[in-house]
Coordinates of C-alpha atoms in Angstrom, one line a residue:
X1 CA -96.9 -27.2 -153.6
X2 CA -98.3 -24.2 -154.0
X3 CA -96.4 -21.0 -152.7
X4 CA -99.5 -19.6 -150.6
X5 CA -102.2 -21.4 -149.3
X6 CA -105.9 -21.0 -150.4
X7 CA -107.6 -19.6 -147.3
X8 CA -111.5 -18.5 -147.0
X9 CA -112.1 -16.0 -144.6
X10 CA -115.6 -16.9 -143.8
X11 CA -118.1 -19.6 -144.7
X12 CA -121.6 -20.6 -143.3
X13 CA -122.5 -23.8 -145.5
X14 CA -124.6 -26.8 -144.7
X15 CA -122.1 -28.5 -143.8
X16 CA -121.3 -32.1 -145.4
X17 CA -119.0 -34.8 -146.5
X18 CA -120.2 -33.4 -149.7
X19 CA -119.0 -29.8 -149.1
X20 CA -115.9 -31.3 -147.4
X21 CA -114.9 -32.9 -150.7
X22 CA -115.7 -29.7 -152.7
X23 CA -113.4 -28.1 -150.5
X24 CA -110.3 -30.5 -151.1
X25 CA -111.3 -30.5 -154.9
X26 CA -111.2 -26.6 -154.9
X27 CA -107.8 -26.8 -152.8
X28 CA -109.1 -24.7 -149.9
X29 CA -106.5 -25.4 -147.2
X30 CA -108.1 -23.3 -144.8
X31 CA -111.4 -21.6 -143.5
X32 CA -113.3 -19.9 -140.9
X33 CA -116.5 -21.0 -140.4
X34 CA -119.3 -19.2 -138.6
X35 CA -120.5 -21.7 -135.5
X36 CA -122.9 -19.2 -134.1
X37 CA -125.4 -16.4 -135.0
X38 CA -127.5 -15.8 -132.2
X39 CA -126.6 -18.8 -130.2
X40 CA -125.9 -18.4 -126.4
X41 CA -122.9 -20.1 -124.6
X42 CA -124.6 -23.3 -124.1
X43 CA -125.7 -23.6 -127.5
X44 CA -122.9 -22.3 -128.9
X45 CA -120.7 -25.6 -127.0
X46 CA -123.2 -27.9 -128.8
X47 CA -122.4 -26.6 -132.1
X48 CA -118.3 -27.3 -131.0
X49 CA -119.4 -30.5 -130.5
X50 CA -121.2 -31.2 -133.7
X51 CA -118.1 -30.2 -135.1
X52 CA -116.3 -32.5 -133.2
X53 CA -118.2 -35.4 -134.6
X54 CA -117.4 -34.4 -138.2
X55 CA -113.9 -34.2 -137.5
X56 CA -114.2 -37.7 -135.9
X57 CA -116.0 -38.9 -139.4
X58 CA -114.3 -37.4 -141.9
X59 CA -110.4 -37.0 -140.6
X60 CA -109.1 -37.8 -144.2
X61 CA -110.7 -34.3 -145.2
X62 CA -111.0 -31.6 -142.2
X63 CA -109.0 -31.1 -138.9
X64 CA -109.7 -28.4 -136.4
X65 CA -107.8 -25.3 -136.7
X66 CA -106.3 -23.6 -133.6
X67 CA -103.2 -22.2 -134.8
X68 CA -101.5 -21.2 -138.4
X69 CA -99.3 -24.0 -138.0
X70 CA -102.5 -26.4 -138.2
X71 CA -103.1 -24.9 -141.6
X72 CA -99.2 -26.5 -142.8
X73 CA -100.3 -29.9 -141.4
X74 CA -103.8 -29.6 -143.5
X75 CA -101.8 -29.0 -146.9
X76 CA -99.0 -31.4 -146.1
X77 CA -102.1 -34.1 -145.8
X78 CA -104.4 -33.0 -148.1
X79 CA -107.1 -31.8 -145.5
X80 CA -108.6 -28.4 -144.9
X81 CA -108.2 -26.8 -141.3
X82 CA -111.3 -25.3 -139.8
X83 CA -111.3 -22.5 -137.9
X84 CA -114.3 -21.0 -135.8
X85 CA -115.9 -17.7 -135.2
X86 CA -119.0 -15.9 -134.2
X87 CA -121.1 -13.4 -136.0
X88 CA -122.5 -11.9 -132.9
X89 CA -121.0 -11.4 -129.1
X90 CA -124.0 -13.9 -128.0
X91 CA -122.0 -16.5 -127.1
X92 CA -120.5 -14.6 -124.5
X93 CA -123.6 -13.3 -123.1
X94 CA -122.8 -10.6 -120.5
X95 CA -120.0 -12.8 -119.1
X96 CA -116.4 -11.4 -120.0
X97 CA -114.8 -14.3 -118.3
X98 CA -116.4 -16.6 -121.1
X99 CA -114.1 -15.0 -124.0
X100 CA -111.1 -16.9 -122.6
X101 CA -113.1 -19.8 -122.2
X102 CA -114.3 -19.8 -125.6
X103 CA -110.8 -19.4 -127.0
X104 CA -109.6 -22.1 -125.6
X105 CA -112.8 -24.4 -127.0
X106 CA -111.0 -23.0 -130.4
X107 CA -113.0 -19.4 -131.4
X108 CA -110.9 -17.2 -133.1
X109 CA -112.9 -14.6 -134.7
X110 CA -116.1 -12.6 -133.0
X111 CA -118.3 -10.2 -134.3
X112 CA -119.0 -7.3 -132.2
X113 CA -122.2 -7.1 -133.3
X114 CA -124.6 -8.7 -135.9
X115 CA -126.5 -5.7 -137.9
X116 CA -128.1 -4.4 -134.6
X117 CA -126.6 -2.7 -131.3
X118 CA -125.3 -5.3 -129.1
X119 CA -123.8 -4.8 -125.5
X120 CA -120.4 -4.2 -127.4
X121 CA -121.0 -1.8 -130.4
X122 CA -123.3 -0.6 -133.0
X123 CA -124.7 -2.6 -136.2
X124 CA -124.9 -1.6 -139.8
X125 CA -128.6 -1.4 -139.7
X126 CA -129.2 1.3 -136.6
X127 CA -130.1 4.4 -137.1
X128 CA -127.8 5.8 -134.5
X129 CA -124.0 4.6 -134.4
X130 CA -122.8 5.4 -130.9
X131 CA -119.7 3.6 -131.2
X132 CA -117.9 1.0 -128.8
X133 CA -119.6 0.7 -125.5
X134 CA -118.3 0.5 -122.1
X135 CA -118.5 -3.5 -122.0
X136 CA -116.9 -3.2 -125.6
X137 CA -113.8 -1.5 -124.6
X138 CA -113.4 -4.1 -121.9
X139 CA -113.8 -7.4 -124.1
X140 CA -112.0 -5.6 -126.7
X141 CA -109.0 -5.7 -124.8
X142 CA -109.9 -9.3 -123.3
X143 CA -110.1 -10.3 -126.8
X144 CA -106.8 -9.0 -128.0
X145 CA -104.9 -10.6 -124.6
X146 CA -106.3 -14.1 -125.5
X147 CA -106.3 -14.2 -129.4
X148 CA -109.6 -13.7 -130.0
X149 CA -110.0 -11.7 -133.3
X150 CA -112.4 -8.3 -133.3
X151 CA -114.2 -8.9 -136.4
X152 CA -116.4 -5.8 -137.7
X153 CA -117.9 -6.7 -141.1
X154 CA -121.6 -6.4 -139.7
X155 CA -120.7 -3.1 -137.7
X156 CA -121.4 0.4 -138.4
X157 CA -118.8 3.1 -139.3
X158 CA -118.0 5.0 -136.0
X159 CA -118.0 1.4 -134.0
X160 CA -115.7 0.0 -136.6
X161 CA -113.2 2.6 -136.8
X162 CA -113.4 3.0 -133.2
X163 CA -112.6 -0.8 -132.5
X164 CA -109.6 -0.5 -135.1
X165 CA -108.2 2.7 -132.8
X166 CA -109.2 1.0 -130.0
X167 CA -107.7 -2.4 -130.3
X168 CA -104.1 -2.9 -129.9
X169 CA -103.8 -5.8 -132.0
X170 CA -104.9 -5.4 -135.9
X171 CA -109.0 -6.2 -136.4
X172 CA -110.6 -7.7 -139.3
X173 CA -113.5 -7.4 -141.6
X174 CA -113.8 -10.8 -142.9
X175 CA -116.5 -10.6 -145.4
X176 CA -117.8 -7.3 -146.9
X177 CA -116.9 -5.3 -150.1
X178 CA -116.3 -1.4 -150.6
X179 CA -119.3 0.6 -150.8
X180 CA -118.1 2.7 -153.5
X181 CA -118.3 -0.5 -155.6
X182 CA -121.2 -1.6 -154.4
X183 CA -123.3 0.6 -152.2
X184 CA -125.1 -2.1 -149.4
X185 CA -125.7 -1.4 -145.9
X186 CA -123.1 -3.8 -145.2
X187 CA -120.3 -3.0 -147.4
X188 CA -117.6 -0.7 -145.9
X189 CA -116.8 3.0 -146.7
X190 CA -113.2 4.4 -148.0
X191 CA -112.8 5.9 -144.1
X192 CA -114.0 2.4 -142.5
X193 CA -111.1 0.3 -144.4
X194 CA -108.4 2.6 -144.1
X195 CA -108.7 2.4 -140.4
X196 CA -108.4 -1.2 -140.2
X197 CA -105.9 -1.6 -142.9
X198 CA -103.3 1.0 -142.1
X199 CA -103.0 -0.6 -138.3
X200 CA -102.3 -4.2 -140.1
X201 CA -105.9 -5.4 -140.4
X202 CA -107.7 -7.2 -143.4
X203 CA -110.6 -6.9 -145.3
X204 CA -111.7 -10.1 -146.9
X205 CA -113.7 -9.6 -150.2
X206 CA -117.5 -11.0 -150.5
X207 CA -119.4 -13.0 -153.2
X208 CA -122.6 -13.1 -151.3
X209 CA -124.6 -11.5 -154.3
X210 CA -126.1 -8.7 -151.8
X211 CA -122.7 -7.2 -151.1
X212 CA -121.8 -7.5 -155.2
X213 CA -122.5 -4.6 -157.9
X214 CA -125.2 -6.2 -160.2
X215 CA -126.1 -8.6 -156.9
X216 CA -125.8 -12.1 -158.9
X217 CA -125.2 -10.8 -162.1
X218 CA -121.8 -9.5 -161.2
X219 CA -119.2 -10.6 -163.6
X220 CA -115.8 -12.1 -162.4
X221 CA -114.2 -9.2 -164.0
X222 CA -116.0 -6.5 -162.3
X223 CA -115.4 -8.3 -159.2
X224 CA -111.8 -8.8 -159.8
X225 CA -111.1 -5.2 -161.0
X226 CA -112.6 -4.1 -157.4
X227 CA -109.8 -6.1 -156.0
X228 CA -107.5 -4.6 -157.9
X229 CA -108.4 -1.1 -157.1
X230 CA -108.5 -2.1 -153.4
X231 CA -104.8 -3.3 -153.6
X232 CA -103.7 -0.1 -155.3
X233 CA -106.0 2.2 -152.4
X234 CA -105.1 -0.3 -149.1
X235 CA -102.3 -2.6 -150.1
X236 CA -102.5 -6.0 -151.4
X237 CA -101.0 -7.2 -148.3
X238 CA -104.2 -6.2 -146.2
X239 CA -106.8 -8.3 -148.6
X240 CA -108.1 -11.6 -148.6
X241 CA -111.2 -13.7 -149.8
X242 CA -114.3 -13.8 -147.5
X243 CA -116.5 -15.4 -149.6
X244 CA -119.6 -15.3 -147.0
X245 CA -120.6 -18.6 -148.9
X246 CA -124.2 -20.2 -147.5
X247 CA -124.0 -23.6 -149.6
X248 CA -126.9 -25.6 -149.6
X249 CA -128.9 -23.6 -146.5
X250 CA -132.5 -23.3 -146.6
X251 CA -134.2 -20.1 -147.0
X252 CA -135.4 -20.1 -143.4
X253 CA -131.8 -20.2 -142.1
X254 CA -131.1 -16.6 -144.1
X255 CA -134.4 -15.6 -142.1
X256 CA -132.6 -17.4 -138.3
X257 CA -129.5 -15.0 -139.8
X258 CA -131.8 -11.9 -139.6
X259 CA -134.2 -12.6 -137.3
X260 CA -132.6 -14.5 -134.7
X261 CA -134.9 -14.1 -131.1
X262 CA -134.7 -10.6 -131.1
X263 CA -138.1 -9.5 -133.3
X264 CA -141.6 -11.3 -134.5
X265 CA -141.4 -9.1 -137.3
X266 CA -139.9 -10.0 -140.6
X267 CA -136.6 -8.5 -141.2
X268 CA -135.3 -8.9 -145.2
X269 CA -131.7 -7.5 -144.5
X270 CA -130.1 -6.5 -147.9
X271 CA -133.2 -8.7 -149.6
X272 CA -136.7 -7.5 -150.0
X273 CA -140.3 -9.1 -149.8
X274 CA -139.8 -9.9 -153.5
X275 CA -136.3 -11.6 -152.7
X276 CA -136.5 -13.0 -149.4
X277 CA -134.5 -16.0 -149.6
X278 CA -131.0 -16.5 -150.3
X279 CA -130.2 -15.1 -153.6
X280 CA -128.3 -17.3 -156.7
X281 CA -124.9 -17.2 -156.4
X282 CA -122.9 -15.5 -159.6
X283 CA -122.0 -18.3 -161.9
X284 CA -118.2 -18.1 -161.4
X285 CA -118.6 -19.1 -157.8
X286 CA -120.8 -21.5 -156.9
X287 CA -119.0 -23.7 -154.3
X288 CA -115.8 -24.3 -153.4
X289 CA -114.7 -25.6 -156.5
X290 CA -114.7 -22.4 -157.9
X291 CA -112.1 -20.3 -156.2
X292 CA -109.6 -21.5 -159.3
X293 CA -111.8 -18.5 -161.1
X294 CA -110.9 -15.9 -158.7
X295 CA -107.2 -16.7 -159.2
X296 CA -107.9 -16.5 -163.1
X297 CA -109.4 -13.4 -163.0
X298 CA -107.0 -11.7 -160.6
X299 CA -104.2 -12.5 -163.3
X300 CA -106.4 -11.1 -166.1
X301 CA -106.9 -7.9 -164.5
X302 CA -103.0 -7.8 -163.9
X303 CA -102.5 -8.6 -160.1
X304 CA -99.1 -10.0 -160.0
X305 CA -98.2 -13.6 -158.5
X306 CA -97.3 -12.0 -155.6
X307 CA -100.4 -10.2 -154.9
X308 CA -102.4 -13.0 -156.0
X309 CA -100.8 -15.5 -153.6
X310 CA -101.4 -12.6 -150.7
X311 CA -105.0 -12.3 -151.4
X312 CA -105.8 -15.9 -152.1
X313 CA -104.5 -16.9 -148.5
X314 CA -101.2 -16.1 -147.9
X315 CA -102.1 -12.7 -146.3
X316 CA -104.7 -14.6 -144.0
X317 CA -102.3 -17.1 -142.9
X318 CA -99.9 -14.3 -142.1
X319 CA -103.1 -12.6 -140.1
X320 CA -103.7 -15.5 -138.1
X321 CA -99.9 -16.5 -137.2
X322 CA -99.8 -13.1 -135.8
X323 CA -103.3 -12.9 -133.9
X324 CA -104.9 -16.4 -132.6
X325 CA -102.6 -16.4 -129.7
X326 CA -102.3 -14.7 -126.8
X327 CA -100.3 -11.1 -126.6
X328 CA -97.2 -10.6 -126.5
X329 CA -96.6 -14.6 -126.6

């Protein structure tokens, strides 16, 4: 058995038996799955129902993850543990009481905003970042209490730093890269990453091409050198992988991600009118079977076995173990 599990901090694939089998071929022990973008509470419950059917249909491939110990069960039985999260606080609507209910249903991550201003915080595409709102402060406190991790992957700088400072538990940026390596709007500046990692939080590195240097043409060496530099700056123990893999999704889904129900106009996000859909993945990471390429690449750039084991999943495991349960449990 590998000394550390292999964990992906974020995926939003078009789920199927094929992908569940590829997870096993790639020896992926656990993934954080986006179960809601703009869905309200009731619509999110329907997504939980859909996953419950998949757990019934494919019990030899996947299990529902609630606690880090479920990853141990998954490894022992040759399956992948599925942990749920939201890329937008839409599932709690304007009701703080839904935080605990959604945690009870199995949610373990929630972004405070997806690109835009929300009731809780400011997104990375807004012109002015006013930070964490009054409701946001209360929701962070409630998320801390029940064990729902604050995720700031799509949030603006001030909001992310304030969330890290306000939260009594470590927060996460589940899928983004350093802005200095690739200056996408979604990538994170040094002060933001430091605010998160210095408080025990996690940064998951994304292979979504719009977040990569040279986009789809990004090389494995460049990606792994970026991780090695980040380990030197922020500590390897605070880093993981969060691929943001959107495998097999049609372009209509990327439009839903960007537009939701908040606008009638086309929003291209990090794309453009000439490149509106999902960009091609880099050749070294097409699907979950390619996780070994990242591991090998990290060895090639000189990282040691302990650092690599942590980045490939050991660090996420410890973070899950510390942060998914009730506060002070």
